[in-house]
Short mmCIF file of C-alpha atoms in Angstrom, two decimals:
data_model
loop_
_atom_site.label_atom_id
_atom_site.label_comp_id
_atom_site.label_asym_id
_atom_site.label_seq_id
_atom_site.Cartn_x
_atom_site.Cartn_y
_atom_site.Cartn_z
CA MET A 1 -56.43 31.23 -2.51
CA GLN A 2 -53.19 30.28 -0.77
CA LEU A 3 -50.54 30.47 -3.49
CA SER A 4 -50.01 31.97 -6.94
CA VAL A 5 -46.99 30.75 -8.93
CA ILE A 6 -45.72 33.34 -11.43
CA ILE A 7 -43.50 32.00 -14.23
CA LEU A 8 -41.95 34.54 -16.59
CA ASN A 9 -40.92 32.89 -19.84
CA TYR A 10 -38.67 33.95 -22.70
CA ASN A 11 -37.78 31.46 -25.44
CA VAL A 12 -37.39 28.35 -23.27
CA ARG A 13 -40.36 26.35 -24.51
CA TYR A 14 -39.15 22.88 -23.45
CA PHE A 15 -37.82 23.98 -20.04
CA LEU A 16 -41.12 25.77 -19.44
CA GLU A 17 -43.09 22.60 -20.17
CA GLN A 18 -40.96 20.55 -17.76
CA CYS A 19 -41.23 23.29 -15.12
CA ILE A 20 -45.03 23.35 -15.31
CA LEU A 21 -45.23 19.56 -15.09
CA SER A 22 -43.27 19.72 -11.84
CA VAL A 23 -45.20 22.71 -10.45
CA GLN A 24 -48.55 21.05 -11.12
CA LYS A 25 -47.49 18.05 -9.03
CA ALA A 26 -46.15 20.28 -6.26
CA LEU A 27 -49.43 22.21 -6.08
CA GLU A 28 -51.63 19.16 -5.56
CA GLY A 29 -53.70 19.69 -2.42
CA ILE A 30 -52.93 23.43 -2.32
CA ASP A 31 -55.52 26.08 -3.25
CA SER A 32 -53.43 27.66 -5.97
CA GLU A 33 -52.97 28.94 -9.49
CA ILE A 34 -50.21 29.13 -12.10
CA ILE A 35 -49.73 32.29 -14.16
CA VAL A 36 -47.34 32.21 -17.11
CA VAL A 37 -46.19 35.55 -18.50
CA ASP A 38 -44.49 35.31 -21.88
CA ASN A 39 -42.12 38.08 -22.96
CA ALA A 40 -42.68 37.83 -26.74
CA SER A 41 -41.06 34.42 -27.24
CA SER A 42 -40.45 33.31 -30.83
CA ASP A 43 -39.90 29.59 -30.10
CA GLY A 44 -43.51 28.39 -29.94
CA SER A 45 -43.80 28.73 -26.15
CA CYS A 46 -47.28 30.26 -26.29
CA GLU A 47 -48.53 27.67 -28.76
CA MET A 48 -47.23 24.92 -26.48
CA MET A 49 -49.03 26.47 -23.51
CA LYS A 50 -52.33 26.68 -25.39
CA ASN A 51 -52.07 23.09 -26.64
CA LYS A 52 -50.78 21.34 -23.52
CA PHE A 53 -51.93 23.57 -20.65
CA PRO A 54 -55.06 25.40 -21.87
CA HIS A 55 -56.36 25.68 -18.28
CA ILE A 56 -53.34 27.73 -17.13
CA LYS A 57 -53.55 31.51 -17.32
CA LEU A 58 -51.22 32.80 -20.06
CA ILE A 59 -50.32 36.46 -20.47
CA GLU A 60 -48.71 37.23 -23.84
CA ASN A 61 -46.62 40.40 -23.94
CA ALA A 62 -46.12 41.90 -27.39
CA ILE A 63 -42.49 42.80 -26.64
CA ASN A 64 -39.82 41.66 -24.21
CA LEU A 65 -40.54 43.85 -21.18
CA GLY A 66 -37.71 42.46 -19.03
CA PHE A 67 -37.74 40.45 -15.82
CA PRO A 68 -39.10 43.08 -13.37
CA LYS A 69 -42.02 44.33 -15.43
CA GLY A 70 -42.94 40.87 -16.69
CA ASN A 71 -43.22 39.55 -13.14
CA ASN A 72 -45.06 42.65 -11.93
CA ILE A 73 -47.68 42.07 -14.64
CA GLY A 74 -48.15 38.50 -13.42
CA VAL A 75 -48.39 39.47 -9.75
CA ALA A 76 -50.96 42.16 -10.59
CA GLN A 77 -53.33 39.40 -11.73
CA ALA A 78 -52.49 36.96 -8.92
CA LYS A 79 -55.10 36.02 -6.32
CA GLY A 80 -53.00 34.08 -3.80
CA GLU A 81 -52.16 35.20 -0.29
CA TYR A 82 -48.62 34.10 -1.15
CA ILE A 83 -46.81 34.37 -4.47
CA CYS A 84 -43.91 32.36 -5.81
CA ILE A 85 -41.63 33.99 -8.38
CA LEU A 86 -40.26 31.05 -10.35
CA ASN A 87 -37.91 30.78 -13.32
CA PRO A 88 -39.04 28.55 -16.19
CA ASP A 89 -35.68 26.73 -16.22
CA THR A 90 -36.43 25.09 -12.88
CA VAL A 91 -37.77 21.77 -11.60
CA VAL A 92 -39.67 21.88 -8.32
CA ALA A 93 -39.80 18.92 -5.94
CA GLU A 94 -43.33 17.68 -5.16
CA ASP A 95 -42.94 18.62 -1.50
CA ALA A 96 -41.47 22.10 -2.04
CA PHE A 97 -44.51 24.35 -1.64
CA ALA A 98 -46.18 22.28 1.08
CA LYS A 99 -43.00 22.13 3.16
CA ILE A 100 -42.41 25.87 2.93
CA LEU A 101 -46.00 26.97 3.50
CA ASN A 102 -46.48 24.57 6.43
CA SER A 103 -43.12 25.12 8.12
CA LYS A 104 -42.64 26.88 11.43
CA PHE A 105 -39.75 29.22 10.76
CA GLN A 106 -37.29 30.49 13.34
CA ILE A 107 -38.73 34.00 13.08
CA PRO A 108 -42.32 35.14 13.79
CA ASN A 109 -44.63 34.98 10.78
CA SER A 110 -45.32 38.71 11.08
CA GLN A 111 -41.60 39.41 10.58
CA LEU A 112 -41.08 36.93 7.74
CA GLY A 113 -40.08 38.46 4.41
CA ILE A 114 -38.98 36.42 1.40
CA ILE A 115 -38.39 32.66 1.64
CA GLY A 116 -35.93 30.87 -0.61
CA CYS A 117 -34.73 27.29 -0.76
CA LYS A 118 -31.75 25.19 -1.77
CA LEU A 119 -31.05 25.41 -5.50
CA ILE A 120 -28.95 22.87 -7.37
CA ASP A 121 -27.78 22.91 -10.97
CA GLY A 122 -28.35 20.24 -13.62
CA THR A 123 -25.43 18.18 -12.32
CA GLY A 124 -26.71 18.06 -8.73
CA ASN A 125 -24.28 20.65 -7.37
CA PHE A 126 -25.40 23.29 -4.87
CA LEU A 127 -25.75 26.80 -6.26
CA PRO A 128 -24.19 29.22 -3.74
CA GLU A 129 -26.37 32.13 -4.89
CA SER A 130 -29.25 30.37 -3.11
CA LYS A 131 -28.27 32.52 -0.11
CA ARG A 132 -26.37 35.79 -0.20
CA GLY A 133 -25.53 38.90 1.75
CA VAL A 134 -26.13 42.52 0.74
CA PRO A 135 -23.42 43.33 -1.84
CA THR A 136 -22.09 46.45 -0.13
CA PRO A 137 -18.96 47.89 -1.76
CA TRP A 138 -16.71 45.76 0.51
CA VAL A 139 -18.77 42.57 0.10
CA ALA A 140 -18.85 43.06 -3.68
CA PHE A 141 -15.07 43.58 -3.64
CA THR A 142 -14.53 40.26 -1.80
CA LYS A 143 -16.73 38.50 -4.35
CA ILE A 144 -15.22 40.05 -7.48
CA PHE A 145 -11.67 39.27 -6.40
CA GLY A 146 -12.45 35.83 -4.94
CA LEU A 147 -11.52 36.61 -1.33
CA TYR A 148 -14.57 34.64 -0.11
CA LYS A 149 -12.74 31.46 -1.17
CA ILE A 150 -9.91 32.14 1.27
CA SER A 151 -11.85 32.46 4.51
CA ASN A 152 -15.40 32.70 5.87
CA TYR A 153 -14.31 36.11 7.18
CA PHE A 154 -14.83 37.28 3.59
CA GLY A 155 -17.90 35.05 3.11
CA LYS A 156 -20.75 37.53 3.40
CA TYR A 157 -21.54 37.52 -0.34
CA TYR A 158 -22.64 33.87 -0.21
CA ALA A 159 -23.92 34.07 3.40
CA GLN A 160 -21.33 31.57 4.56
CA HIS A 161 -22.50 31.88 8.16
CA LEU A 162 -24.95 29.17 7.05
CA SER A 163 -24.01 25.91 5.39
CA LYS A 164 -26.09 24.73 2.42
CA ASN A 165 -27.85 22.30 4.78
CA GLN A 166 -28.66 24.85 7.47
CA SER A 167 -31.78 27.03 7.44
CA GLY A 168 -31.66 30.58 8.75
CA ASN A 169 -31.85 34.30 8.11
CA VAL A 170 -30.05 35.68 5.06
CA ASP A 171 -30.14 39.08 3.39
CA ILE A 172 -30.53 38.27 -0.30
CA LEU A 173 -32.39 35.47 -2.10
CA VAL A 174 -32.36 34.54 -5.76
CA GLY A 175 -35.17 35.46 -8.17
CA ALA A 176 -35.28 31.94 -9.64
CA PHE A 177 -37.36 30.88 -6.61
CA MET A 178 -38.89 33.34 -4.14
CA ILE A 179 -41.98 32.93 -1.96
CA MET A 180 -43.49 35.85 -0.09
CA LYS A 181 -46.84 37.38 0.81
CA ARG A 182 -48.40 39.17 -2.15
CA GLU A 183 -49.29 42.06 0.17
CA LEU A 184 -45.60 42.53 1.04
CA TYR A 185 -44.55 42.35 -2.61
CA LEU A 186 -47.02 45.11 -3.47
CA LYS A 187 -46.06 47.14 -0.39
CA VAL A 188 -42.42 47.45 -1.49
CA GLY A 189 -43.45 48.09 -5.10
CA GLY A 190 -42.44 44.72 -6.52
CA PHE A 191 -39.46 44.48 -8.84
CA ASP A 192 -38.06 47.86 -9.87
CA GLU A 193 -38.91 48.28 -13.55
CA ASN A 194 -36.01 50.68 -14.04
CA CYS A 195 -33.75 47.63 -13.96
CA PHE A 196 -34.15 45.35 -17.00
CA MET A 197 -32.66 42.28 -15.29
CA TYR A 198 -29.88 40.79 -13.09
CA SER A 199 -29.94 42.96 -9.93
CA ASP A 200 -33.72 42.88 -9.53
CA ASP A 201 -33.73 40.06 -6.96
CA ILE A 202 -31.01 41.80 -4.93
CA ASP A 203 -33.02 45.01 -4.99
CA LEU A 204 -36.31 43.34 -3.99
CA SER A 205 -34.63 41.42 -1.15
CA TYR A 206 -33.01 44.62 0.10
CA LEU A 207 -36.30 46.55 -0.07
CA VAL A 208 -37.93 43.86 2.09
CA LEU A 209 -35.09 44.10 4.62
CA LYS A 210 -35.63 47.87 4.82
CA THR A 211 -39.22 47.27 5.99
CA GLY A 212 -37.84 45.46 9.06
CA LYS A 213 -38.70 41.97 7.80
CA SER A 214 -36.24 39.07 7.68
CA ASN A 215 -35.52 36.96 4.61
CA TYR A 216 -35.08 33.23 5.16
CA TYR A 217 -33.13 30.42 3.49
CA PHE A 218 -34.96 27.08 3.85
CA HIS A 219 -32.73 24.09 3.15
CA GLU A 220 -35.25 21.28 3.61
CA THR A 221 -36.38 21.17 -0.02
CA SER A 222 -34.42 21.52 -3.27
CA VAL A 223 -35.19 22.96 -6.69
CA ILE A 224 -33.17 22.37 -9.85
CA HIS A 225 -32.17 25.61 -11.56
CA TYR A 226 -30.52 24.95 -14.90
CA LYS A 227 -29.48 28.63 -15.25
CA GLY A 228 -28.62 30.68 -18.29
CA GLU A 229 -31.43 29.37 -20.48
CA SER A 230 -32.86 32.80 -21.28
CA THR A 231 -29.53 34.57 -21.65
CA VAL A 232 -26.46 34.07 -23.81
CA ARG A 233 -23.39 35.46 -22.04
CA ASP A 234 -22.33 37.74 -24.88
CA GLY A 235 -21.53 41.45 -25.13
CA THR A 236 -25.16 42.40 -24.45
CA TYR A 237 -25.11 40.27 -21.29
CA MET A 238 -21.98 42.02 -20.05
CA LYS A 239 -23.43 45.46 -20.74
CA ARG A 240 -26.73 44.70 -18.97
CA PHE A 241 -25.00 43.06 -16.02
CA ARG A 242 -22.75 46.10 -15.46
CA GLU A 243 -25.71 48.44 -15.81
CA ALA A 244 -27.74 46.36 -13.33
CA MET A 245 -25.04 46.38 -10.65
CA GLN A 246 -24.48 50.11 -11.11
CA PHE A 247 -28.24 50.64 -10.85
CA PHE A 248 -28.37 48.89 -7.47
CA TYR A 249 -25.42 50.79 -6.00
CA LYS A 250 -26.62 54.16 -7.20
CA LYS A 251 -30.08 53.47 -5.78
CA HIS A 252 -29.06 52.28 -2.32
CA PHE A 253 -25.56 53.56 -1.52
CA LYS A 254 -23.99 56.98 -1.18
CA LYS A 255 -22.62 58.25 -4.45
CA SER A 256 -18.89 58.93 -4.62
CA TRP A 257 -16.39 59.23 -7.43
CA PHE A 258 -14.08 56.54 -6.00
CA PHE A 259 -16.95 54.13 -5.43
CA ASP A 260 -18.33 54.62 -8.95
CA VAL A 261 -14.94 53.92 -10.54
CA MET A 262 -14.34 50.87 -8.33
CA MET A 263 -17.76 49.39 -9.11
CA GLN A 264 -17.50 50.04 -12.84
CA VAL A 265 -14.16 48.23 -12.93
CA GLY A 266 -15.38 45.51 -10.56
CA SER A 267 -18.67 44.84 -12.36
CA PHE A 268 -16.80 44.74 -15.70
CA VAL A 269 -14.32 42.17 -14.33
CA PHE A 270 -17.14 40.15 -12.75
CA SER A 271 -19.26 40.07 -15.92
CA LEU A 272 -16.17 39.21 -18.00
CA LEU A 273 -15.41 36.28 -15.70
CA LYS A 274 -19.03 35.14 -15.96
CA LYS A 275 -18.88 35.29 -19.74
CA ASN A 276 -15.63 33.33 -19.87
CA LEU A 277 -17.08 30.55 -17.69
CA GLN A 278 -19.43 29.65 -20.52
CA LYS A 279 -17.67 26.84 -22.38
CA ASN A 280 -20.41 25.17 -24.43
CA LYS A 281 -18.37 21.97 -24.46
CA GLN A 282 -19.87 18.84 -25.95
CA ARG A 283 -19.65 15.92 -23.54
CA THR A 284 -18.80 12.48 -24.88
CA ILE A 285 -21.09 9.82 -23.44
CA ASP A 286 -19.65 6.32 -23.03
CA GLU A 287 -22.69 4.65 -21.49
CA TYR A 288 -26.32 5.35 -20.62
CA VAL A 289 -28.26 4.28 -17.55
CA VAL A 290 -32.02 4.62 -17.96
CA PHE A 291 -34.32 4.55 -14.95
CA SER A 292 -37.77 3.49 -16.05
CA LYS A 293 -40.47 0.94 -15.33
CA ALA A 294 -40.53 -0.05 -18.99
CA GLU A 295 -38.03 -0.27 -21.84
CA LEU A 296 -38.05 2.93 -23.85
CA ASP A 297 -37.14 3.43 -27.49
CA LEU A 298 -34.78 6.37 -26.97
CA LYS A 299 -32.58 5.59 -30.00
CA LEU A 300 -29.38 5.85 -27.96
CA SER A 301 -26.17 4.98 -29.82
CA LYS A 302 -24.06 3.66 -26.91
CA LYS A 303 -24.51 0.88 -24.36
CA VAL A 304 -27.76 1.22 -22.40
CA THR A 305 -28.53 -0.28 -18.99
CA TYR A 306 -32.13 -0.22 -17.80
CA LEU A 307 -32.84 -0.06 -14.06
CA THR A 308 -36.24 0.02 -12.35
CA ASP A 309 -35.10 1.16 -8.89
CA LEU A 310 -32.95 4.21 -8.12
CA ASN A 311 -31.19 2.28 -5.35
CA GLN A 312 -29.84 -0.19 -7.89
CA PHE A 313 -27.29 2.29 -9.25
CA ARG A 314 -23.62 1.98 -8.34
CA ASN A 315 -21.14 4.38 -9.89
CA GLN A 316 -18.18 2.05 -10.26
CA SER A 317 -17.01 3.24 -13.65
CA LYS A 318 -14.59 5.96 -14.74
CA LYS A 319 -16.49 6.28 -17.98
CA ASN A 320 -18.78 9.21 -18.75
CA ILE A 321 -22.26 7.98 -17.87
CA GLU A 322 -25.46 9.81 -18.74
CA ILE A 323 -28.35 8.97 -16.44
CA ILE A 324 -31.84 9.33 -17.87
CA PHE A 325 -34.89 9.53 -15.61
CA ASP A 326 -38.33 8.65 -16.95
CA ILE A 327 -40.44 11.26 -15.12
CA SER A 328 -43.57 9.15 -15.59
CA ALA A 329 -41.96 6.46 -13.42
CA PHE A 330 -40.26 8.53 -10.70
CA SER A 331 -41.19 11.66 -8.80
CA PHE A 332 -39.21 14.87 -9.18
CA THR A 333 -38.39 14.64 -5.48
CA GLU A 334 -36.81 11.23 -6.03
CA ILE A 335 -34.88 12.49 -9.05
CA ILE A 336 -33.56 15.59 -7.26
CA THR A 337 -32.55 13.54 -4.21
CA PHE A 338 -30.69 11.07 -6.44
CA MET A 339 -28.84 13.88 -8.25
CA GLU A 340 -27.70 15.48 -4.99
CA LYS A 341 -26.60 12.17 -3.52
CA ASN A 342 -24.78 10.84 -6.61
CA ARG A 343 -23.29 13.98 -8.14
CA ASN A 344 -19.92 13.18 -9.69
CA HIS A 345 -17.77 14.58 -12.50
CA ASN A 346 -18.35 11.48 -14.66
CA LEU A 347 -22.15 11.67 -14.41
CA SER A 348 -24.63 13.80 -16.30
CA PHE A 349 -28.41 13.79 -16.00
CA LYS A 350 -31.35 14.11 -18.36
CA ASN A 351 -35.09 13.81 -17.80
CA TYR A 352 -37.26 11.99 -20.31
CA ILE A 353 -40.52 13.84 -20.88
CA SER A 354 -42.62 10.99 -22.21
CA SER A 355 -45.70 13.12 -22.97
CA SER A 356 -43.70 15.10 -25.54
CA ASN A 357 -40.92 12.59 -26.28
CA TYR A 358 -37.73 14.53 -25.56
CA LEU A 359 -34.73 14.50 -23.23
CA ILE A 360 -33.80 17.62 -21.30
CA GLY A 361 -31.04 18.66 -18.90
CA SER A 362 -27.82 20.62 -18.45
CA ASN A 363 -24.22 19.51 -17.95
CA ASN A 364 -22.85 22.89 -16.83
CA SER A 365 -24.49 25.68 -14.85
CA ASN A 366 -22.65 28.26 -16.98
CA ASP A 367 -23.84 26.88 -20.32
CA ARG A 368 -27.11 26.47 -22.13
CA GLY A 369 -28.91 23.23 -21.43
CA GLN A 370 -29.52 20.43 -23.90
CA ILE A 371 -32.78 19.33 -25.47
CA ILE A 372 -32.87 16.14 -27.55
CA LEU A 373 -36.03 15.64 -29.58
CA LEU A 374 -36.77 11.93 -30.13
#
């Protein structure tokens, strides 16, 4: 078997369904499997899996075991030569796996570590955490205090030696989408189960680097990552984020009193800023544009324009427009390409999942997404 896709789920039933629909299309023609590990969800995720995807392997954990252990359980049952660690709040383009697995990278295959790709949020904007550097004390300092915005000299945190549209070696990749050989994952011990969440992808990427392998950012395919679906940025989030960053530094860097104090203050400030970015603002929609091959009864209250071709759209309005894609009429690759090309502050995007009759999307990468049951 060539590829095993591991999806760890926690209380994101509708995002999980959309994710699997996209993954199934992306795996066509590839000898592969999907393994869903559920961390004791209470939102009907497991029931949905059994009803809609009975052929997909489902592992039901009795308690929430965290990100590292949950993924390690999935990988332990994987059969693929390669594994993909994938968040449930993602949408994968149909060409994603084939492009990555069939690409000739700039480094020898024997030296290739983890492969990541371009991630965008629900508004079509590039997510800079798609490629990062090792957060050494100095690099973390430049990130926490925003120095990376001043000059690329301080740009190691977001690997600014590469543009978003330039493939190449990077140190750290994001756990929302990681592809690597299963043998390598097992060799480095997988995700460290002493860390509940948040710094696990940094740790795994760094462990791979320490074996002499090179991690690689591949820009030629994009994945939507809605972000924040499994986590509310509350006091518990801040506590776990600080603990995760302190865990990474204590594990990999020399312990010193000054460094500990600096990182405790820095991680507190960073997590506080993250928490304050979450606005949960309701967006007023002035008009809807629906892309579909047929008229849909979506019960929308404002003006609705139906278009059958993505090239027909022209954003000539200053009004807030919500664009709805019928996923039965357009591929995820087409939808993702449209979002990247047409991203604008007055546009928001939702996908219509016709098989279950709901709209799904996110208007802000720092907020929870939106699900509208029809």
